[in-house]
Tab-separated table of N, CA and C in Angstrom:
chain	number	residue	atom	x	y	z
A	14	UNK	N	100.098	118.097	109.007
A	14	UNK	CA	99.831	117.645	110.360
A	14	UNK	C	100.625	118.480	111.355
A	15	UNK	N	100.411	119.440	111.312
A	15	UNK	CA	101.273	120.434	112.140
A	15	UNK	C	101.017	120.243	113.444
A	16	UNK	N	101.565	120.618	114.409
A	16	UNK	CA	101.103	120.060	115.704
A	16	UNK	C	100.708	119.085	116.191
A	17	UNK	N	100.761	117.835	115.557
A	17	UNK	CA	100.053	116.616	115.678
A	17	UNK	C	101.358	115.660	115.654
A	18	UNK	N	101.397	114.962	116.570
A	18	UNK	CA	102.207	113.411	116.801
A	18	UNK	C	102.579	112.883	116.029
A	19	UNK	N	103.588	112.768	115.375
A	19	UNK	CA	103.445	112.017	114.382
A	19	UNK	C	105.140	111.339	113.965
A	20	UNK	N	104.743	110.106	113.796
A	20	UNK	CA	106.456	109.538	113.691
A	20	UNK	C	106.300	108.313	112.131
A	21	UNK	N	107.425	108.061	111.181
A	21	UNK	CA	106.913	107.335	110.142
A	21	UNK	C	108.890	106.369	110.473
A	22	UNK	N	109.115	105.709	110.968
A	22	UNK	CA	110.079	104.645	110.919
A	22	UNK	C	110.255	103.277	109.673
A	23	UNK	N	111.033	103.010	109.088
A	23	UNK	CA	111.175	101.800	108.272
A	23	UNK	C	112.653	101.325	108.863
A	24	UNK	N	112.540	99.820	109.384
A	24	UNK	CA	113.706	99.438	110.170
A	24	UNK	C	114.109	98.180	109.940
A	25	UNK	N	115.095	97.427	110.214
A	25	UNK	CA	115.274	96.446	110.199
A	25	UNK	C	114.912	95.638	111.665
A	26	UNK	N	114.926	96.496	112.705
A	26	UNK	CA	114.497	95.488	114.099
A	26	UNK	C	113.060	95.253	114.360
A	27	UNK	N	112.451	94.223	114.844
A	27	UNK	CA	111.118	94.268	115.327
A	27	UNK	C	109.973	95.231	115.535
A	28	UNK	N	109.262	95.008	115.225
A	28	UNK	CA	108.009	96.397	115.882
A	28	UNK	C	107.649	96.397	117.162
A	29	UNK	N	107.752	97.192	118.168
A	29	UNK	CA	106.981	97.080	119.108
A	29	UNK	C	105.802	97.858	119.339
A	30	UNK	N	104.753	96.918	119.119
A	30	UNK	CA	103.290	97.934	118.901
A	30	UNK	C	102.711	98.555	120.010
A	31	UNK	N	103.525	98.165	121.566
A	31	UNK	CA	103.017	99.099	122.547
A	31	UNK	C	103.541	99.838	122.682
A	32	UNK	N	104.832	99.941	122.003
A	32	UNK	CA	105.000	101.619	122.029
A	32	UNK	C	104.930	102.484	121.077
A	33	UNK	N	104.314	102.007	119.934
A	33	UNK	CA	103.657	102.851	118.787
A	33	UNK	C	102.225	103.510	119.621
A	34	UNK	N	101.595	102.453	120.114
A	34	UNK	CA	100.367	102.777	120.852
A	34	UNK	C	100.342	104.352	121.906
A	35	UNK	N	101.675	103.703	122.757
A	35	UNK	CA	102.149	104.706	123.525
A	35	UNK	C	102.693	105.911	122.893
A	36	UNK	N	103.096	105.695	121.820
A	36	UNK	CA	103.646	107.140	121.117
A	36	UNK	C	102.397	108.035	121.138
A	37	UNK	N	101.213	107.323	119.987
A	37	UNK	CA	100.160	108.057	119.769
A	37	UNK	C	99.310	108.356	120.912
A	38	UNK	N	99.592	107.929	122.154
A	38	UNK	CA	98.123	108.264	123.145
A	38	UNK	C	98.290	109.489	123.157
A	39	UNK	N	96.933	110.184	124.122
A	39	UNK	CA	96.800	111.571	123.797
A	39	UNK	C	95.615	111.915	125.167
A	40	UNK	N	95.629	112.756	125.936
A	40	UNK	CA	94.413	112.703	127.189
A	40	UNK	C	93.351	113.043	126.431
A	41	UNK	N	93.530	113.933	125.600
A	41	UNK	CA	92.391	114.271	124.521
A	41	UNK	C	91.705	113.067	123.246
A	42	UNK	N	92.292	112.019	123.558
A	42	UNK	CA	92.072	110.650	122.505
A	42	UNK	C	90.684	110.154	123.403
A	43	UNK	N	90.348	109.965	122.291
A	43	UNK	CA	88.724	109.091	122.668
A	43	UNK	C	88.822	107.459	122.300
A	44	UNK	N	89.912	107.464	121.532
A	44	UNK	CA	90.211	106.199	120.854
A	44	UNK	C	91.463	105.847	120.208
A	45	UNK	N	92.152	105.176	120.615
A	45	UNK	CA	93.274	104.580	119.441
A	45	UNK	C	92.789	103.680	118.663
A	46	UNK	N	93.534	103.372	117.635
A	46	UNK	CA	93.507	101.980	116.818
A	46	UNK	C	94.398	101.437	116.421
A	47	UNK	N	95.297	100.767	116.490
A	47	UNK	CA	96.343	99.968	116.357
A	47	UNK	C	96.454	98.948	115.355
A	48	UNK	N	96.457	98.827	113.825
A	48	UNK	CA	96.814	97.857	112.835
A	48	UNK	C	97.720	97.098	113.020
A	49	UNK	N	97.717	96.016	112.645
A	49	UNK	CA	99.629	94.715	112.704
A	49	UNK	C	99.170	93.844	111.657
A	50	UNK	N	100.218	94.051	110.258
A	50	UNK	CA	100.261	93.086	109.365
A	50	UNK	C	101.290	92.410	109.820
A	51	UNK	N	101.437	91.070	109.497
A	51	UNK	CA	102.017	89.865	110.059
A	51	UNK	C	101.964	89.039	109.039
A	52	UNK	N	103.360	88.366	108.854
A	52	UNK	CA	103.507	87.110	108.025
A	52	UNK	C	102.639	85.928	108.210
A	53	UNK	N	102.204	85.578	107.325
A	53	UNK	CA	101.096	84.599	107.378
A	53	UNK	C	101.576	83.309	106.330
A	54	UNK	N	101.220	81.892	106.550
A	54	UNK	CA	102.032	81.013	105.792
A	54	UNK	C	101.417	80.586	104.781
A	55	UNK	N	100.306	81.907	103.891
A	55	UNK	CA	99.929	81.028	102.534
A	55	UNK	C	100.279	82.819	101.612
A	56	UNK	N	99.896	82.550	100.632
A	56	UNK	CA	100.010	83.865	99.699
A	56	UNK	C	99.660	83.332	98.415
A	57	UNK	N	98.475	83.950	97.594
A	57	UNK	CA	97.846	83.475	96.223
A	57	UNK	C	98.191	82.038	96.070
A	58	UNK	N	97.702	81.215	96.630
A	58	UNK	CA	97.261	79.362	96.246
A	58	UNK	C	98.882	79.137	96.691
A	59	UNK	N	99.554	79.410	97.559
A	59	UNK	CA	100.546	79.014	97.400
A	59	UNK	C	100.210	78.826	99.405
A	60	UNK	N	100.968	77.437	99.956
A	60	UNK	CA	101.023	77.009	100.956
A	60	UNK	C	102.677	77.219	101.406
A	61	UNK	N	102.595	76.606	102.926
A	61	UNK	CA	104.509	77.062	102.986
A	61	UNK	C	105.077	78.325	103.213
A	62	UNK	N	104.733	79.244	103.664
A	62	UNK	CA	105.488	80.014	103.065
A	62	UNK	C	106.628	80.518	104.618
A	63	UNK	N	107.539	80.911	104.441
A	63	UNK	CA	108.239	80.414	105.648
A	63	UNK	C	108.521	82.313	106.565
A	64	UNK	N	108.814	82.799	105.328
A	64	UNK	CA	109.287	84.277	105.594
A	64	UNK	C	109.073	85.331	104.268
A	65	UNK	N	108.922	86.360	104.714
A	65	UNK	CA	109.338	87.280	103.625
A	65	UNK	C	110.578	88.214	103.708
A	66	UNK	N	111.123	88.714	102.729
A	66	UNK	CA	112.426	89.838	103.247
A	66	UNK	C	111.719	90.968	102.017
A	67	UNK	N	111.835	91.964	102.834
A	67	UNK	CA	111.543	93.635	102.607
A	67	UNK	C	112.538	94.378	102.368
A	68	UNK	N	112.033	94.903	100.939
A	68	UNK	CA	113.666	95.851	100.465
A	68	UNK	C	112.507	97.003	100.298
A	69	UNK	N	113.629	98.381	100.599
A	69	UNK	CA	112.917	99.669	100.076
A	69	UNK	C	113.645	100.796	99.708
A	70	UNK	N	112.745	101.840	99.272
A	70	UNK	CA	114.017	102.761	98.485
A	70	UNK	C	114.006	103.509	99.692
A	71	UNK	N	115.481	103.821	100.400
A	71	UNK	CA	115.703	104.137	101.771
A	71	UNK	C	115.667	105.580	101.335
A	72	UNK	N	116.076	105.932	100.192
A	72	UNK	CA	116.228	107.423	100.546
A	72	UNK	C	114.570	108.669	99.830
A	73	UNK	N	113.534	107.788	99.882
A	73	UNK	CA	112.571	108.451	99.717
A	73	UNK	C	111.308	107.574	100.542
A	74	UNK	N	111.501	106.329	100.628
A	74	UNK	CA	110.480	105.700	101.325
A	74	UNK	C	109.599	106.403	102.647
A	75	UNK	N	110.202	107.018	103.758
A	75	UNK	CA	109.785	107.334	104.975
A	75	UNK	C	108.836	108.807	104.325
A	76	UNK	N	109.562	109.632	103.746
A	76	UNK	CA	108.679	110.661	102.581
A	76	UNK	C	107.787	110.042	102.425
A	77	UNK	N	107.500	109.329	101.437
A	77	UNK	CA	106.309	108.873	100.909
A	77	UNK	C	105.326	108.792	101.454
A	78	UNK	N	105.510	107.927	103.120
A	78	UNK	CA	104.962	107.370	103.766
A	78	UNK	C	104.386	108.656	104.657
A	79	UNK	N	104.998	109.665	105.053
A	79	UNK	CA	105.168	111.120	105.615
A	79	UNK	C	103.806	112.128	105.040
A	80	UNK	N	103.750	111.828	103.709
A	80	UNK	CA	103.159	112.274	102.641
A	80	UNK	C	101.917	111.703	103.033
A	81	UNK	N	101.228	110.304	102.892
A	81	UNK	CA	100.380	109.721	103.040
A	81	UNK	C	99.530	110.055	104.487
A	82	UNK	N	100.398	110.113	105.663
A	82	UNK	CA	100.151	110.778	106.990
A	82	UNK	C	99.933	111.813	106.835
A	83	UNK	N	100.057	112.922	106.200
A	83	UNK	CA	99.729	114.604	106.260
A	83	UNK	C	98.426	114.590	105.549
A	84	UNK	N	98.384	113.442	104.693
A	84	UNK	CA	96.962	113.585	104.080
A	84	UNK	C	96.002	112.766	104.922
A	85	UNK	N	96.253	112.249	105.318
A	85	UNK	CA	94.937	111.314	106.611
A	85	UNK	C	94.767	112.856	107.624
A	86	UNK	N	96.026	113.266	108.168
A	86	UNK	CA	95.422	114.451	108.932
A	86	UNK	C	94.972	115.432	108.301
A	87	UNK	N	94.837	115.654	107.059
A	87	UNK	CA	93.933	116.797	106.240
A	87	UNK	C	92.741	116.340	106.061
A	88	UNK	N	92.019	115.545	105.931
A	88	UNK	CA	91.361	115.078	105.755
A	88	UNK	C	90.552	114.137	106.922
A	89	UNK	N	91.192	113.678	108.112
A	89	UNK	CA	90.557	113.324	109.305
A	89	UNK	C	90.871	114.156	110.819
A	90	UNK	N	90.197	114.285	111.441
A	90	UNK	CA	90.616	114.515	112.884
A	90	UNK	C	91.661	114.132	113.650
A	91	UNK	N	92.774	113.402	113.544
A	91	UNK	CA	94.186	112.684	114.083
A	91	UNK	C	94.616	113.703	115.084
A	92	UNK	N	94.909	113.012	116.282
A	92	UNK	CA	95.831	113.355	117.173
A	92	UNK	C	97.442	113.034	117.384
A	93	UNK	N	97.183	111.913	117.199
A	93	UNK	CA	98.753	111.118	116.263
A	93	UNK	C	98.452	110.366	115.509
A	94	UNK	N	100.163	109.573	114.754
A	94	UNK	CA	100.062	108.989	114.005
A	94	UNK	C	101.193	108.306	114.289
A	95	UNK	N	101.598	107.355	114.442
A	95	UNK	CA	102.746	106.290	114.297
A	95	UNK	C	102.917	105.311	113.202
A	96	UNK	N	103.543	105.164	112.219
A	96	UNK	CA	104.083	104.324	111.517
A	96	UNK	C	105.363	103.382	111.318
A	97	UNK	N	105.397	102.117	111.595
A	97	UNK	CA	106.607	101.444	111.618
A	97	UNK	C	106.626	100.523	110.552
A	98	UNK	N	107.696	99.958	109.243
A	98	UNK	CA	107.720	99.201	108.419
A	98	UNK	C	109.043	98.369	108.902
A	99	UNK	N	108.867	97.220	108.641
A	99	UNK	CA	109.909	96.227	108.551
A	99	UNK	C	110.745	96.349	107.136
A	100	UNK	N	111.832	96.237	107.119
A	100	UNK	CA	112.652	96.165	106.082
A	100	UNK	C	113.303	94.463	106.522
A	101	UNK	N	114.168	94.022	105.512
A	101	UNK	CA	114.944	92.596	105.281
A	101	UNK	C	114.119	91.870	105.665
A	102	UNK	N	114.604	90.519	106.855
A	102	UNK	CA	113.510	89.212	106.834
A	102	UNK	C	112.758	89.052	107.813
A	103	UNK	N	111.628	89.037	107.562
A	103	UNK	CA	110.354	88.750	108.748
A	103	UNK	C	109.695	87.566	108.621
A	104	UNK	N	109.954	86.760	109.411
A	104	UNK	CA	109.652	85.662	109.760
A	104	UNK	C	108.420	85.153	109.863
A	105	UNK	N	107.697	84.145	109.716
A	105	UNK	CA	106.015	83.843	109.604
A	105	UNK	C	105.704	83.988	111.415
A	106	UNK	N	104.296	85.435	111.190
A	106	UNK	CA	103.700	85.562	112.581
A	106	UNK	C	104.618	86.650	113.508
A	107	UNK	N	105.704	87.056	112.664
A	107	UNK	CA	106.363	87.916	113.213
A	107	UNK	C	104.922	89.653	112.116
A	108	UNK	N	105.396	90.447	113.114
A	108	UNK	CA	104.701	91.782	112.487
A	108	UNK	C	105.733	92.465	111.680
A	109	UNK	N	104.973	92.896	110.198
A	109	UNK	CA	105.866	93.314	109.126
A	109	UNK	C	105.510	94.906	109.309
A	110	UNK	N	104.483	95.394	109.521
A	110	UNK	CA	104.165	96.909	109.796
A	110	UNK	C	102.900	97.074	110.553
A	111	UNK	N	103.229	98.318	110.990
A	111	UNK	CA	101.925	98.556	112.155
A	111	UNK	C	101.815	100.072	112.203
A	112	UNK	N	100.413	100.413	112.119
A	112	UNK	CA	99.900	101.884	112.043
A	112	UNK	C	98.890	101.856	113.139
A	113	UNK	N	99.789	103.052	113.707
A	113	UNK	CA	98.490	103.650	114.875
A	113	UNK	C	98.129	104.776	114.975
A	114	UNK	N	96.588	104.968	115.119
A	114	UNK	CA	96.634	105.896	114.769
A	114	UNK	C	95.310	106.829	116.155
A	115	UNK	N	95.528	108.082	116.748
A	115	UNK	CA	94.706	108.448	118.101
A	115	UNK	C	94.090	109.560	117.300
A	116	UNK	N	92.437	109.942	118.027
A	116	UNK	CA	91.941	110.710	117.575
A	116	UNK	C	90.504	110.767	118.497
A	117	UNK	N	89.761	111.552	118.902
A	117	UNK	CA	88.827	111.873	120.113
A	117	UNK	C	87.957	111.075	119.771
A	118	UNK	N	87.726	110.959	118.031
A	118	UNK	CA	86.556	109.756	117.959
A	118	UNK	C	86.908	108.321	116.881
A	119	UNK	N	86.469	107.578	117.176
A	119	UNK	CA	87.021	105.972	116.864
A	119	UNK	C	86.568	106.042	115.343
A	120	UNK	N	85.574	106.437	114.922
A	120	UNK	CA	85.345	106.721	113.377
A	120	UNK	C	86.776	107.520	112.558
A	121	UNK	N	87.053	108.575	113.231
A	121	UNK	CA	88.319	109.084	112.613
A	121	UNK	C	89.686	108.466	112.727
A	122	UNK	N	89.596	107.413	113.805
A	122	UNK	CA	90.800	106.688	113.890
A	122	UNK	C	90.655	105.306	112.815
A	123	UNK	N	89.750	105.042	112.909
A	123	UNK	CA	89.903	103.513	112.389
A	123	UNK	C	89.853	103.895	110.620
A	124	UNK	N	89.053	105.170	110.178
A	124	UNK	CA	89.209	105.751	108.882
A	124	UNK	C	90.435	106.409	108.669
A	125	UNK	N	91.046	106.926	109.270
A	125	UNK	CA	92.660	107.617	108.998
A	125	UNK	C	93.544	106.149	109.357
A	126	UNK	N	93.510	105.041	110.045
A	126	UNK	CA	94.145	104.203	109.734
A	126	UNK	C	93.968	103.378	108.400
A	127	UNK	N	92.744	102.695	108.212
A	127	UNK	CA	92.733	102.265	106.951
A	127	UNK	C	93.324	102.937	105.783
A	128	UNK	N	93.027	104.321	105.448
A	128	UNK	CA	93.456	104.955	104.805
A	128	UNK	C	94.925	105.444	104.716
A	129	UNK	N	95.666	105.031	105.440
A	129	UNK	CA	97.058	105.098	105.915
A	129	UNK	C	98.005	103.844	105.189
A	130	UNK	N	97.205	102.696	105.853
A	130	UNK	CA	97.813	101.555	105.299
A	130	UNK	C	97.132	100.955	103.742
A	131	UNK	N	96.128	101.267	103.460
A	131	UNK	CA	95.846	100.939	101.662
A	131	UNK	C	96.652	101.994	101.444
A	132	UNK	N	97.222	103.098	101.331
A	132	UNK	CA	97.604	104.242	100.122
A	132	UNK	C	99.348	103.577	100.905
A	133	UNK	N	99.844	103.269	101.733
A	133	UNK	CA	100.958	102.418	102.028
A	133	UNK	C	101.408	101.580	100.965
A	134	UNK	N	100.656	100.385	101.081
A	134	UNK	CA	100.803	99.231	100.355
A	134	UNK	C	100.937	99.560	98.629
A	135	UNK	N	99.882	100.925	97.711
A	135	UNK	CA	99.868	100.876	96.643
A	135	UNK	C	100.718	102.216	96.358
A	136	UNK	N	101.729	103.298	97.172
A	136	UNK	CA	102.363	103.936	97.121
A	136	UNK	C	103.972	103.989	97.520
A	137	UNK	N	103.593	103.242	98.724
A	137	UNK	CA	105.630	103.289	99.725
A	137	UNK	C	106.429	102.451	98.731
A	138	UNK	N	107.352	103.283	98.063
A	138	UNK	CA	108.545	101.787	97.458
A	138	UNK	C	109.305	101.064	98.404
A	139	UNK	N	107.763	100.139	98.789
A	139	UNK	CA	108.867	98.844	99.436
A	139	UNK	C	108.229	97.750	99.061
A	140	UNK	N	109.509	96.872	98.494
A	140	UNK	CA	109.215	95.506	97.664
A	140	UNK	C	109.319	94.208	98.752
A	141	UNK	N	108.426	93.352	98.435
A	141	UNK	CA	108.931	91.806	99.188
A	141	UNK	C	109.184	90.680	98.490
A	142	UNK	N	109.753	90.153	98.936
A	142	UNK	CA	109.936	88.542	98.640
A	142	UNK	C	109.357	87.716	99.160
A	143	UNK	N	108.788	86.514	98.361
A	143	UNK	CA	108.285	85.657	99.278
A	143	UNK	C	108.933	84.249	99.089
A	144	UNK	N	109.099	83.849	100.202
A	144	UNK	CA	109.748	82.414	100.648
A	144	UNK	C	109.184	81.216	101.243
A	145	UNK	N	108.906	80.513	100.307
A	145	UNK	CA	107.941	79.289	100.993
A	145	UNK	C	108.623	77.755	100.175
A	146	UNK	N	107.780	76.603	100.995
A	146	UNK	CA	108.933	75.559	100.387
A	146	UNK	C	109.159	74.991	99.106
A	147	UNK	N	108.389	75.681	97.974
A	147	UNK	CA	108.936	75.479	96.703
A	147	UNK	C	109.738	76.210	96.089
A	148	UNK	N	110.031	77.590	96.702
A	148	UNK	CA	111.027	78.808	95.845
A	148	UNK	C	110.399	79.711	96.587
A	149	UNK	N	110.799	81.153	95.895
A	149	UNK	CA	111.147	82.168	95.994
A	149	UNK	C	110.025	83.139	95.141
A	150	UNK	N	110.323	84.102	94.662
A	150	UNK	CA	109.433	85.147	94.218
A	150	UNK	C	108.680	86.180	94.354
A	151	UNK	N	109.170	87.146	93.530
A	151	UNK	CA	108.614	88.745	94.551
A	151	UNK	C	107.135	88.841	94.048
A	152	UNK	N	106.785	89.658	95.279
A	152	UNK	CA	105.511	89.765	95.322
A	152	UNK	C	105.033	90.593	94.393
A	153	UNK	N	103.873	90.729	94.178
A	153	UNK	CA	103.252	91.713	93.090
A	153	UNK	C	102.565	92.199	93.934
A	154	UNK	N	102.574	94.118	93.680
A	154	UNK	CA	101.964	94.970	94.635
A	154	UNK	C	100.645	94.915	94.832
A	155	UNK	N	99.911	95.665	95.677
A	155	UNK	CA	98.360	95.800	96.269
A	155	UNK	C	98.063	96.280	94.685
């Protein structure tokens, strides 16, 4: 992605998705698209669930994720790319990660995002926990 926008963050503070948005705009963008996964209070038949906490391998994770972005821009039209992951505890309805992604046409954005966040979920080493009111227990990957 040479010349192309592009930022991959894993943090412990909040996401703010208008300025991921704002990272990626572009006068030449025909379209952004903006993803937000968010804690939600059920997970496989299980109700309750209060929070999750996000661990990752800090010293290759943002790589990985880096990796996954150079291949959406080989493969799509991207003008930018913004990536933010939550690490430790995210709270239910709080946003756990968000990919944005600008590009002149909305087909190449909304396909270089999807494709951003599935190869995310079944590649980035980052693990969760899930916390709801019967216990505990890590998640099993995408």
């Amino acid at each position: 992605m040479t010349g192309k926008h592009v930022r991959v963050r894993v943090r412990l503070d909040p996401i703010d998705c208008g300025e991921l948005m704002a990272f990626v705009a572009s006068p030449s963008a025909g379209a952004s698209v903006l993803f937000i996964g968010t804690v939600r209070d059920h997970s496989e038949g299980r109700t309750g669930v209060t929070h999750l906490e996000y661990e990752a391998y800090a010293e290759r994770v943002e790589g990985v994720i880096m990796t996954i972005v150079e291949e959406a821009g080989d493969h799509w039209d991207v003008l930018g790319v913004a990536v933010d992951h939550r690490t430790g505890v995210v709270n239910l309805g709080e946003v756990s990660v968000a990919v944005a992604v600008s590009s002149a046409h909305r087909s190449q954005a909304f396909e270089a995002a999807r494709y951003i966040i599935d190869e995310l979920k079944i590649r980035a080493p980052i693990w969760k926990k899930e916390f709801w009111s019967g216990g505990t227990e890590w998640a099993r990957g995408s």
